[in-house]
Tab-separated table of C-alpha atoms in Angstrom:
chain	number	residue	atom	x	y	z
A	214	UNK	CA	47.995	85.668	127.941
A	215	UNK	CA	43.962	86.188	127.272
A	216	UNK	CA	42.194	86.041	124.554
A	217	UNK	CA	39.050	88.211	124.478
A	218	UNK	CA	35.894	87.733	122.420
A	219	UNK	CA	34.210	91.253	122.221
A	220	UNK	CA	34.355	94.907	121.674
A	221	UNK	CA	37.892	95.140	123.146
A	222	UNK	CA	41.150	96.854	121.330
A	223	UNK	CA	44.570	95.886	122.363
A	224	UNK	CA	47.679	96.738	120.850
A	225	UNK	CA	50.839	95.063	120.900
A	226	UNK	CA	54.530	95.186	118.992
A	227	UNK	CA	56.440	93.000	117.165
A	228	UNK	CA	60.216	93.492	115.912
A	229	UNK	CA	59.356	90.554	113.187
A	230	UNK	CA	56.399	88.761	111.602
A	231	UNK	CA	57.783	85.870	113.322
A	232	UNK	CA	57.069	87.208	116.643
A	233	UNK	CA	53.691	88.729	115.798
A	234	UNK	CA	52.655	85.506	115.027
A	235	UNK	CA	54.124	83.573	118.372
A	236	UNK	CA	52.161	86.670	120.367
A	237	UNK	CA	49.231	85.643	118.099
A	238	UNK	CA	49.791	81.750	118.859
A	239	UNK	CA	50.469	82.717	122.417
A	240	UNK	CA	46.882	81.728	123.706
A	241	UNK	CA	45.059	78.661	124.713
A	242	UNK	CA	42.487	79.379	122.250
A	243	UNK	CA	42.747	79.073	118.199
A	244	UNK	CA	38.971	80.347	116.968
A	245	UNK	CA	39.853	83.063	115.058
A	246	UNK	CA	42.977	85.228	113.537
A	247	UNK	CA	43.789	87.767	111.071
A	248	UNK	CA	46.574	89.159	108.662
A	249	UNK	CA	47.082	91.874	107.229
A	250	UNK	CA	49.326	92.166	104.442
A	251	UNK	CA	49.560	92.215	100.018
A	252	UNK	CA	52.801	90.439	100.612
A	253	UNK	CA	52.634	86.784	99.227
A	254	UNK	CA	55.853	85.891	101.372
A	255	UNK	CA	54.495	86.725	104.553
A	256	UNK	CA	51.098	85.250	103.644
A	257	UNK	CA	52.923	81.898	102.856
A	258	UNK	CA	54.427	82.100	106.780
A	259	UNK	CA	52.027	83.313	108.438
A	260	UNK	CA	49.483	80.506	106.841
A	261	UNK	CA	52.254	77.659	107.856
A	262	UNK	CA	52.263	78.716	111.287
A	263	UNK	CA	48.771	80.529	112.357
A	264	UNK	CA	47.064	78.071	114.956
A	265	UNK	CA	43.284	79.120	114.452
A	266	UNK	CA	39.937	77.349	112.478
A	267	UNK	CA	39.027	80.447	111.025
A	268	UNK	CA	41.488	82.884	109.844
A	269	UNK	CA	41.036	85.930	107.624
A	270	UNK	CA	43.455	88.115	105.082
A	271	UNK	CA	42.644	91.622	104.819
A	272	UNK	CA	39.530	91.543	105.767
A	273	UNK	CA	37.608	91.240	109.848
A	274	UNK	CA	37.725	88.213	111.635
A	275	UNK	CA	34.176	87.844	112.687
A	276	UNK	CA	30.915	87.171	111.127
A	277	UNK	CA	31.810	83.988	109.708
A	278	UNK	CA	29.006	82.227	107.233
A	279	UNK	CA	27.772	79.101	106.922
A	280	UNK	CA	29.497	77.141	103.791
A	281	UNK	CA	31.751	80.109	102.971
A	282	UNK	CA	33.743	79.807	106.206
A	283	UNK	CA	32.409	76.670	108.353
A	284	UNK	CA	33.302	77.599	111.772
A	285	UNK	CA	35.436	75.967	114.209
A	286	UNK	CA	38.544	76.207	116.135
A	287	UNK	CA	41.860	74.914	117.393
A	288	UNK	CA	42.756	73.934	120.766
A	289	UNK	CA	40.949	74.979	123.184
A	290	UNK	CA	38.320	76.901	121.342
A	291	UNK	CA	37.215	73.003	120.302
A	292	UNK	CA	35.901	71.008	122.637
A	293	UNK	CA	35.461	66.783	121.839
A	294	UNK	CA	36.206	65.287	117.900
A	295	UNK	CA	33.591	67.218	116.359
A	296	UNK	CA	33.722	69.356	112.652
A	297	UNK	CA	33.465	72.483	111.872
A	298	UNK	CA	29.569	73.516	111.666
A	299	UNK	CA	28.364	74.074	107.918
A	300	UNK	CA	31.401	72.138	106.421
A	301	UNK	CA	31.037	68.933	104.366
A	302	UNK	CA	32.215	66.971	107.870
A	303	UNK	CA	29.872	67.926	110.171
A	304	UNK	CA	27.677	65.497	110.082
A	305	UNK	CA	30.091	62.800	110.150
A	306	UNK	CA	30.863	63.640	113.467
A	307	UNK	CA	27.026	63.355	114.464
A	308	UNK	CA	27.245	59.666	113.046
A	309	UNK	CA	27.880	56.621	113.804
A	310	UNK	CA	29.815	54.318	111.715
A	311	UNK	CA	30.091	50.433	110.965
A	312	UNK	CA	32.426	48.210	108.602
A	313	UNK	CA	31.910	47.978	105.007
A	314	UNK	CA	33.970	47.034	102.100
A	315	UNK	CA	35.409	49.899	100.397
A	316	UNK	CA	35.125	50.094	96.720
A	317	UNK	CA	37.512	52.623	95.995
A	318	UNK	CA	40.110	51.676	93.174
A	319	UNK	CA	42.716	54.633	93.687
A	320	UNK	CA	46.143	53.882	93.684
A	321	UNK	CA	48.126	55.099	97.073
A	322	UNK	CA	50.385	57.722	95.869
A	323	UNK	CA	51.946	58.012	99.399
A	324	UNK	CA	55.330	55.658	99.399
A	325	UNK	CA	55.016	55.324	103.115
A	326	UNK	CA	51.517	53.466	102.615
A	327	UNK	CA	52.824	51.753	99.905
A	328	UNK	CA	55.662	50.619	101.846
A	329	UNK	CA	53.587	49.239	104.809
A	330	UNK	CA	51.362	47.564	102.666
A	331	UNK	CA	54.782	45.663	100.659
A	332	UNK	CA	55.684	44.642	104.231
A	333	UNK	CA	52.509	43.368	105.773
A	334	UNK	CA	52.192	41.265	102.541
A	335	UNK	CA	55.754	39.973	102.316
A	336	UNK	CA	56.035	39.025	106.595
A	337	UNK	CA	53.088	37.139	106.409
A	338	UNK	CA	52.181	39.394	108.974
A	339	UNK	CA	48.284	38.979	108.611
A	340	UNK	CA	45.717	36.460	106.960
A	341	UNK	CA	44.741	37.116	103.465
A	342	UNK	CA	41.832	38.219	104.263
A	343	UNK	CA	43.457	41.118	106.699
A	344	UNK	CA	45.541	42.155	104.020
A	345	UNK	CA	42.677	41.931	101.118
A	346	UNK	CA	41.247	44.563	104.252
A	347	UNK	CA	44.151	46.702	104.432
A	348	UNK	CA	44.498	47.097	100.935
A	349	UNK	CA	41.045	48.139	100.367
A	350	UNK	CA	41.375	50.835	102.942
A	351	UNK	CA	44.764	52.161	101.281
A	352	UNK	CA	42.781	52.296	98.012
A	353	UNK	CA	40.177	54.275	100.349
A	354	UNK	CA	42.654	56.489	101.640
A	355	UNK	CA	43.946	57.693	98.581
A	356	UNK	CA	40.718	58.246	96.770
A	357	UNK	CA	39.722	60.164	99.964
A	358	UNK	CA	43.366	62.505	99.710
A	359	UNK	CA	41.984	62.828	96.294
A	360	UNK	CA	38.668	63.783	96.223
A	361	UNK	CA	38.326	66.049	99.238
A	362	UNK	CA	41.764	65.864	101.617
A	363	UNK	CA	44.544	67.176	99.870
A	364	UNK	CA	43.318	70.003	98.300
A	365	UNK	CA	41.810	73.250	99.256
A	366	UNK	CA	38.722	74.088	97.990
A	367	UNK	CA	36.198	77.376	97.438
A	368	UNK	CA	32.771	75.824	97.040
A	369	UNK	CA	31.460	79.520	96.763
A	370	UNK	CA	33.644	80.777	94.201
A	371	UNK	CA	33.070	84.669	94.824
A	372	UNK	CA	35.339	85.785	92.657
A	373	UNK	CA	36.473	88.817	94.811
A	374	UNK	CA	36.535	86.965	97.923
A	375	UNK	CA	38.475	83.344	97.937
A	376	UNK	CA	37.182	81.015	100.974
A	377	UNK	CA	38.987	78.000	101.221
A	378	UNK	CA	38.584	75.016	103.213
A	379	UNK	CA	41.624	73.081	103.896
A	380	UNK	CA	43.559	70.298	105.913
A	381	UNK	CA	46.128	70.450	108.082
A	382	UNK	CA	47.973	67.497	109.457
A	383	UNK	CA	47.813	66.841	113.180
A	384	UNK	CA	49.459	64.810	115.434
A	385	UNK	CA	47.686	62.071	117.014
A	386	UNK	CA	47.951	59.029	119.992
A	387	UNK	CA	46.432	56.205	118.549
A	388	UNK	CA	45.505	53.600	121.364
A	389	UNK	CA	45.186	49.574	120.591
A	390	UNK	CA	43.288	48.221	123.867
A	391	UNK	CA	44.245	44.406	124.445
A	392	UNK	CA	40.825	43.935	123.102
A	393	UNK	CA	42.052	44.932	119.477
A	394	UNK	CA	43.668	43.292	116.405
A	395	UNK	CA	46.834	44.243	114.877
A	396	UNK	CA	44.837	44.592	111.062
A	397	UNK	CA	42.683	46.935	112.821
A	398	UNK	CA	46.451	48.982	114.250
A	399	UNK	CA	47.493	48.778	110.951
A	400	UNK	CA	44.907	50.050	109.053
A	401	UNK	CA	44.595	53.134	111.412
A	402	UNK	CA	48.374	54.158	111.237
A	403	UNK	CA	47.891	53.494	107.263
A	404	UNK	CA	44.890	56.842	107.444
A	405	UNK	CA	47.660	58.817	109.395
A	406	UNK	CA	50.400	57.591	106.873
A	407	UNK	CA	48.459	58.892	104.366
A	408	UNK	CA	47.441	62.234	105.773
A	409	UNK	CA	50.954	62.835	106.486
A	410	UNK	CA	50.375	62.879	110.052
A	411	UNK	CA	52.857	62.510	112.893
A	412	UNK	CA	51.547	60.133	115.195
A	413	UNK	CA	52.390	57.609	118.214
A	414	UNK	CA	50.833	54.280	119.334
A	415	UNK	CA	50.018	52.963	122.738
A	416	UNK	CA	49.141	49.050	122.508
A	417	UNK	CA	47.935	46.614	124.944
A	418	UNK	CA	49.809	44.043	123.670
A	419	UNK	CA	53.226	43.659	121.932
A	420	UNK	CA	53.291	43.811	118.522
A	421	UNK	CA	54.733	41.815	116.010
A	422	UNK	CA	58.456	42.225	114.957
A	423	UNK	CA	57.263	43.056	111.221
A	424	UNK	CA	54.863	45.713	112.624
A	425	UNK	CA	57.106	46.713	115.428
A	426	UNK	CA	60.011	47.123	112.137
A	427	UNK	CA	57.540	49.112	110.139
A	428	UNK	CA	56.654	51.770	113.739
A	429	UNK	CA	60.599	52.167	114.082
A	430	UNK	CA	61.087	52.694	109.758
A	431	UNK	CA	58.366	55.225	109.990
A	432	UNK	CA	59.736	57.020	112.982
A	433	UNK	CA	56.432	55.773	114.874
A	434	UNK	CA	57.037	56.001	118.565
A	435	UNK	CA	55.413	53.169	120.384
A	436	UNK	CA	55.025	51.638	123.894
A	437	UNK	CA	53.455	48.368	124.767
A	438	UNK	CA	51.106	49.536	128.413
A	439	UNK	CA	48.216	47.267	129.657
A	440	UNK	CA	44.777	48.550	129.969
A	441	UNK	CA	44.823	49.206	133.098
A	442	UNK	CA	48.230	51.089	133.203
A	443	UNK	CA	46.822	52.930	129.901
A	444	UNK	CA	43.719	53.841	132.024
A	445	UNK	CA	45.870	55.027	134.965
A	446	UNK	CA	47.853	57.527	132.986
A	447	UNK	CA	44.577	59.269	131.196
A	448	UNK	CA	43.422	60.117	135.082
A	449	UNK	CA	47.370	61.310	135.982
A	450	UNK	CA	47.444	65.133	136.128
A	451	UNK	CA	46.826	67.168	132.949
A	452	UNK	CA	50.763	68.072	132.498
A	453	UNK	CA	52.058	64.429	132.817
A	454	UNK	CA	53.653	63.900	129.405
A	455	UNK	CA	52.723	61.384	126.828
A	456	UNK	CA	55.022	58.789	127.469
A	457	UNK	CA	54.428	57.554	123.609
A	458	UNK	CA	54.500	61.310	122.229
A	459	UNK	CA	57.894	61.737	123.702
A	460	UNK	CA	57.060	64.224	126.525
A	461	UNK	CA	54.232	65.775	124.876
A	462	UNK	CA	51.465	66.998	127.506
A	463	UNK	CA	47.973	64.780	127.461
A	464	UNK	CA	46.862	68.518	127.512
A	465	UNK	CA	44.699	69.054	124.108
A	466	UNK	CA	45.950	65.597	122.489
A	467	UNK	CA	43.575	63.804	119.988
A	468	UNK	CA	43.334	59.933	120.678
A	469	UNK	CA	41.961	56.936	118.035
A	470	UNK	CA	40.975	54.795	120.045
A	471	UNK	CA	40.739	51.068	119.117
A	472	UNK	CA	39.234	48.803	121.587
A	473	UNK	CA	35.992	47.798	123.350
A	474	UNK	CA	35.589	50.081	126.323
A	475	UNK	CA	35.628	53.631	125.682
A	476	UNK	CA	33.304	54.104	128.520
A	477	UNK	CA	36.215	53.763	130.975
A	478	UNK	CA	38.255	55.638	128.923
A	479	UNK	CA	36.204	58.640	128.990
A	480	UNK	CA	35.628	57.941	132.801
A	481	UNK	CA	39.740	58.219	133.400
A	482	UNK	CA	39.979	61.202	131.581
A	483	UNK	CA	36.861	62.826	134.055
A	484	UNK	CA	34.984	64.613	131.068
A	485	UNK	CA	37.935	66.194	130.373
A	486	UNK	CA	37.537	68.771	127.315
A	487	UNK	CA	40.961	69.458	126.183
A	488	UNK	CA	41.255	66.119	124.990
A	489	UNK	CA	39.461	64.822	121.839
A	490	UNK	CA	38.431	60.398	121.176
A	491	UNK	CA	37.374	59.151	118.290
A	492	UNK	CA	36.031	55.744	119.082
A	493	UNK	CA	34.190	54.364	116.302
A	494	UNK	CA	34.918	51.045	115.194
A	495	UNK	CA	37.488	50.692	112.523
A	496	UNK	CA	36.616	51.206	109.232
A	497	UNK	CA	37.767	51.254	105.555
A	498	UNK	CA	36.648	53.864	104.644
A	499	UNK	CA	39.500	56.950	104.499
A	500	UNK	CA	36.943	59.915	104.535
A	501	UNK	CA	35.974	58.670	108.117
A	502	UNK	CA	39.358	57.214	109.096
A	503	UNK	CA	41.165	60.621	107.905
A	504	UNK	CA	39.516	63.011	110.213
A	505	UNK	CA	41.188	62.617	113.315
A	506	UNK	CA	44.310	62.463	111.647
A	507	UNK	CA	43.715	66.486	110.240
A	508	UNK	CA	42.933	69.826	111.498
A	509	UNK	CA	40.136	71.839	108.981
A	510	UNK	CA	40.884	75.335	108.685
A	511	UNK	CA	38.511	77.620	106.696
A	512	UNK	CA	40.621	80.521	104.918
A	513	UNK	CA	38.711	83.859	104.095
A	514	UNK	CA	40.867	86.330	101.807
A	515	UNK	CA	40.055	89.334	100.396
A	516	UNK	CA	41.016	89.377	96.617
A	517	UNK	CA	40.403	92.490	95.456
A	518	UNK	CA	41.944	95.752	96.055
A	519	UNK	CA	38.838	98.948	96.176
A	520	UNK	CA	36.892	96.835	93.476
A	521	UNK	CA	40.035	96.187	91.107
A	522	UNK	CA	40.808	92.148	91.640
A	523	UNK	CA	44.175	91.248	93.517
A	524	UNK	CA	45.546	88.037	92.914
A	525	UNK	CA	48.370	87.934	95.039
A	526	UNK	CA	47.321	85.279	97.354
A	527	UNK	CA	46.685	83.112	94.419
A	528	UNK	CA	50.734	81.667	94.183
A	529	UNK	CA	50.601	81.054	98.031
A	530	UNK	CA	47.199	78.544	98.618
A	531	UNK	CA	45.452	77.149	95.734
A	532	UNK	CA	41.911	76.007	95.472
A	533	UNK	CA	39.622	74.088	93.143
């Protein structure tokens, strides 16, 4: 199937909303989609399944502005780790990044953290200090989730059009070269913990039983791979499943990368645009840590009916 960005009309048919939405999925490409509809039940599905950055309700799906609707898209229409232009993440993914203690005092609400955290302190699985580290980024996390993560939000505030910015959770491969420590592992699988984000790890180097017993209670798939082997795989053909996604394609994967030599990395994948890094070192910080770990998708709806407001999308996706 093709996707075409222009002055072109195509009609198709669908027995159910479920199919329309698989023939709208159908592409390689996820910039833009539509819906039209004043039912709040077929809002609510088509919003849990649509695969696009910038989708619209009962309105046109171009002409997106700047803060309203920060533009970006899914799959292929996205090419590296980078944000959607004019949201409140772009520049973060012009930045570079270096370790800090995190003052954030926020209590993880997520039991799965919390969980991780009870273990890693009760195992002896890492130095005071380590888990002093982890427990700062937790608190992190959660104040992140809090403040900007797990809610929509309409900055503008039209009134008779609601444009929300939200997050979706996405899976990602996180990969722990030889080079990297298991605090650093843990902290990163504690960000996709907390986004609620399925995930799998490669590592250089076996882990722990505590950690490996913490992967496996989580439903974690991992596989212990040398660099070298790791590097071999990211030049194997673009269909070769993940081994530690259980069969999922390399094809349009996001990686965290942990380690000291993303250059070779990025020369075994060949410049390779279907598949997104993150590299920066490891931080505690959950606003930065988060982001590969979620999808933005900017919402544009319609709420009024010839003038007269229409709330009917309000039950479906809230916003602040």
């Amino acid at each position: 199937m093709t996707e075409y960005f222009g002055p072109i009309l195509g009609i198709m048919t669908a027995d159910t909303l479920e199919e329309a939405i698989e023939l709208q999925n159908a592409p390689d490409y996820g910039l833009t989609a539509g819906l039209h509809s004043l039912d709040a039940e077929e809002l609510e599905l088509w919003l849990s399944k649509v695969q696009a950055g910038n989708v619209y309700v009962n309105r046109g799906i171009t002409g997106a502005i700047v803060r309203r609707q920060p533009f970006g898209g899914w799959k292929k229409s996205t090419v590296g780790s980078g944000t959607k232009a004019g949201g409140p993440s772009y520049l973060i993914a012009l930045s570079d990044w270096e370790r800090t203690e995190a003052t954030a005092t926020a209590v993880p609400q997520s039991v799965a953290v919390r969980e991780v955290l009870a273990t890693a302190d009760n195992a002896d699985l890492c130095t005071a200090e380590d888990f002093a580290f982890l427990t700062r980024s937790a608190s992190s996390d959660a104040e992140a989730w809090e403040s900007e993560f797990g809610y929509g939000y309409d900055p503008s505030k039209l009134g008779v059009e609601r444009n929300i910015l939200r997050y979706v959770p996405t899976q990602v491969l996180v990969r722990a070269d030889e080079s990297a420590s298991v605090a650093d592992a843990v902290r990163v699988v504690l960000a996709g913990l907390a986004a609620g984000a399925p995930m799998a790890l490669s590592v250089g180097k076996d882990l722990p039983v505590a950690v490996r017993g913490i992967l496996e209670n989580k439903g974690i798939k991992y596989l212990v791979e040398s660099d070298e082997v790791w590097r071999t795989y990211l030049a194997s053909n673009a269909k070769t499943p993940v081994r530690a996604l259980a069969g999922t394609p390399l094809e349009g994967t996001r990686i965290r990368y942990i380690g000291d030599d993303v250059k070779s990395v990025y020369t075994a994948l060949g410049g390779r645009p279907d598949v997104a890094v993150y590299f920066h070192p490891v931080t505690e910080a959950g606003r930065i840590e988060m982001l590969p770990f979620l999808r933005e998708q900017a919402v544009s709806i319609t709420a009024h009916r010839f003038g007269n407001p229409n709330p009917f999308s309000e039950s479906v996706i809230s916003s602040r």
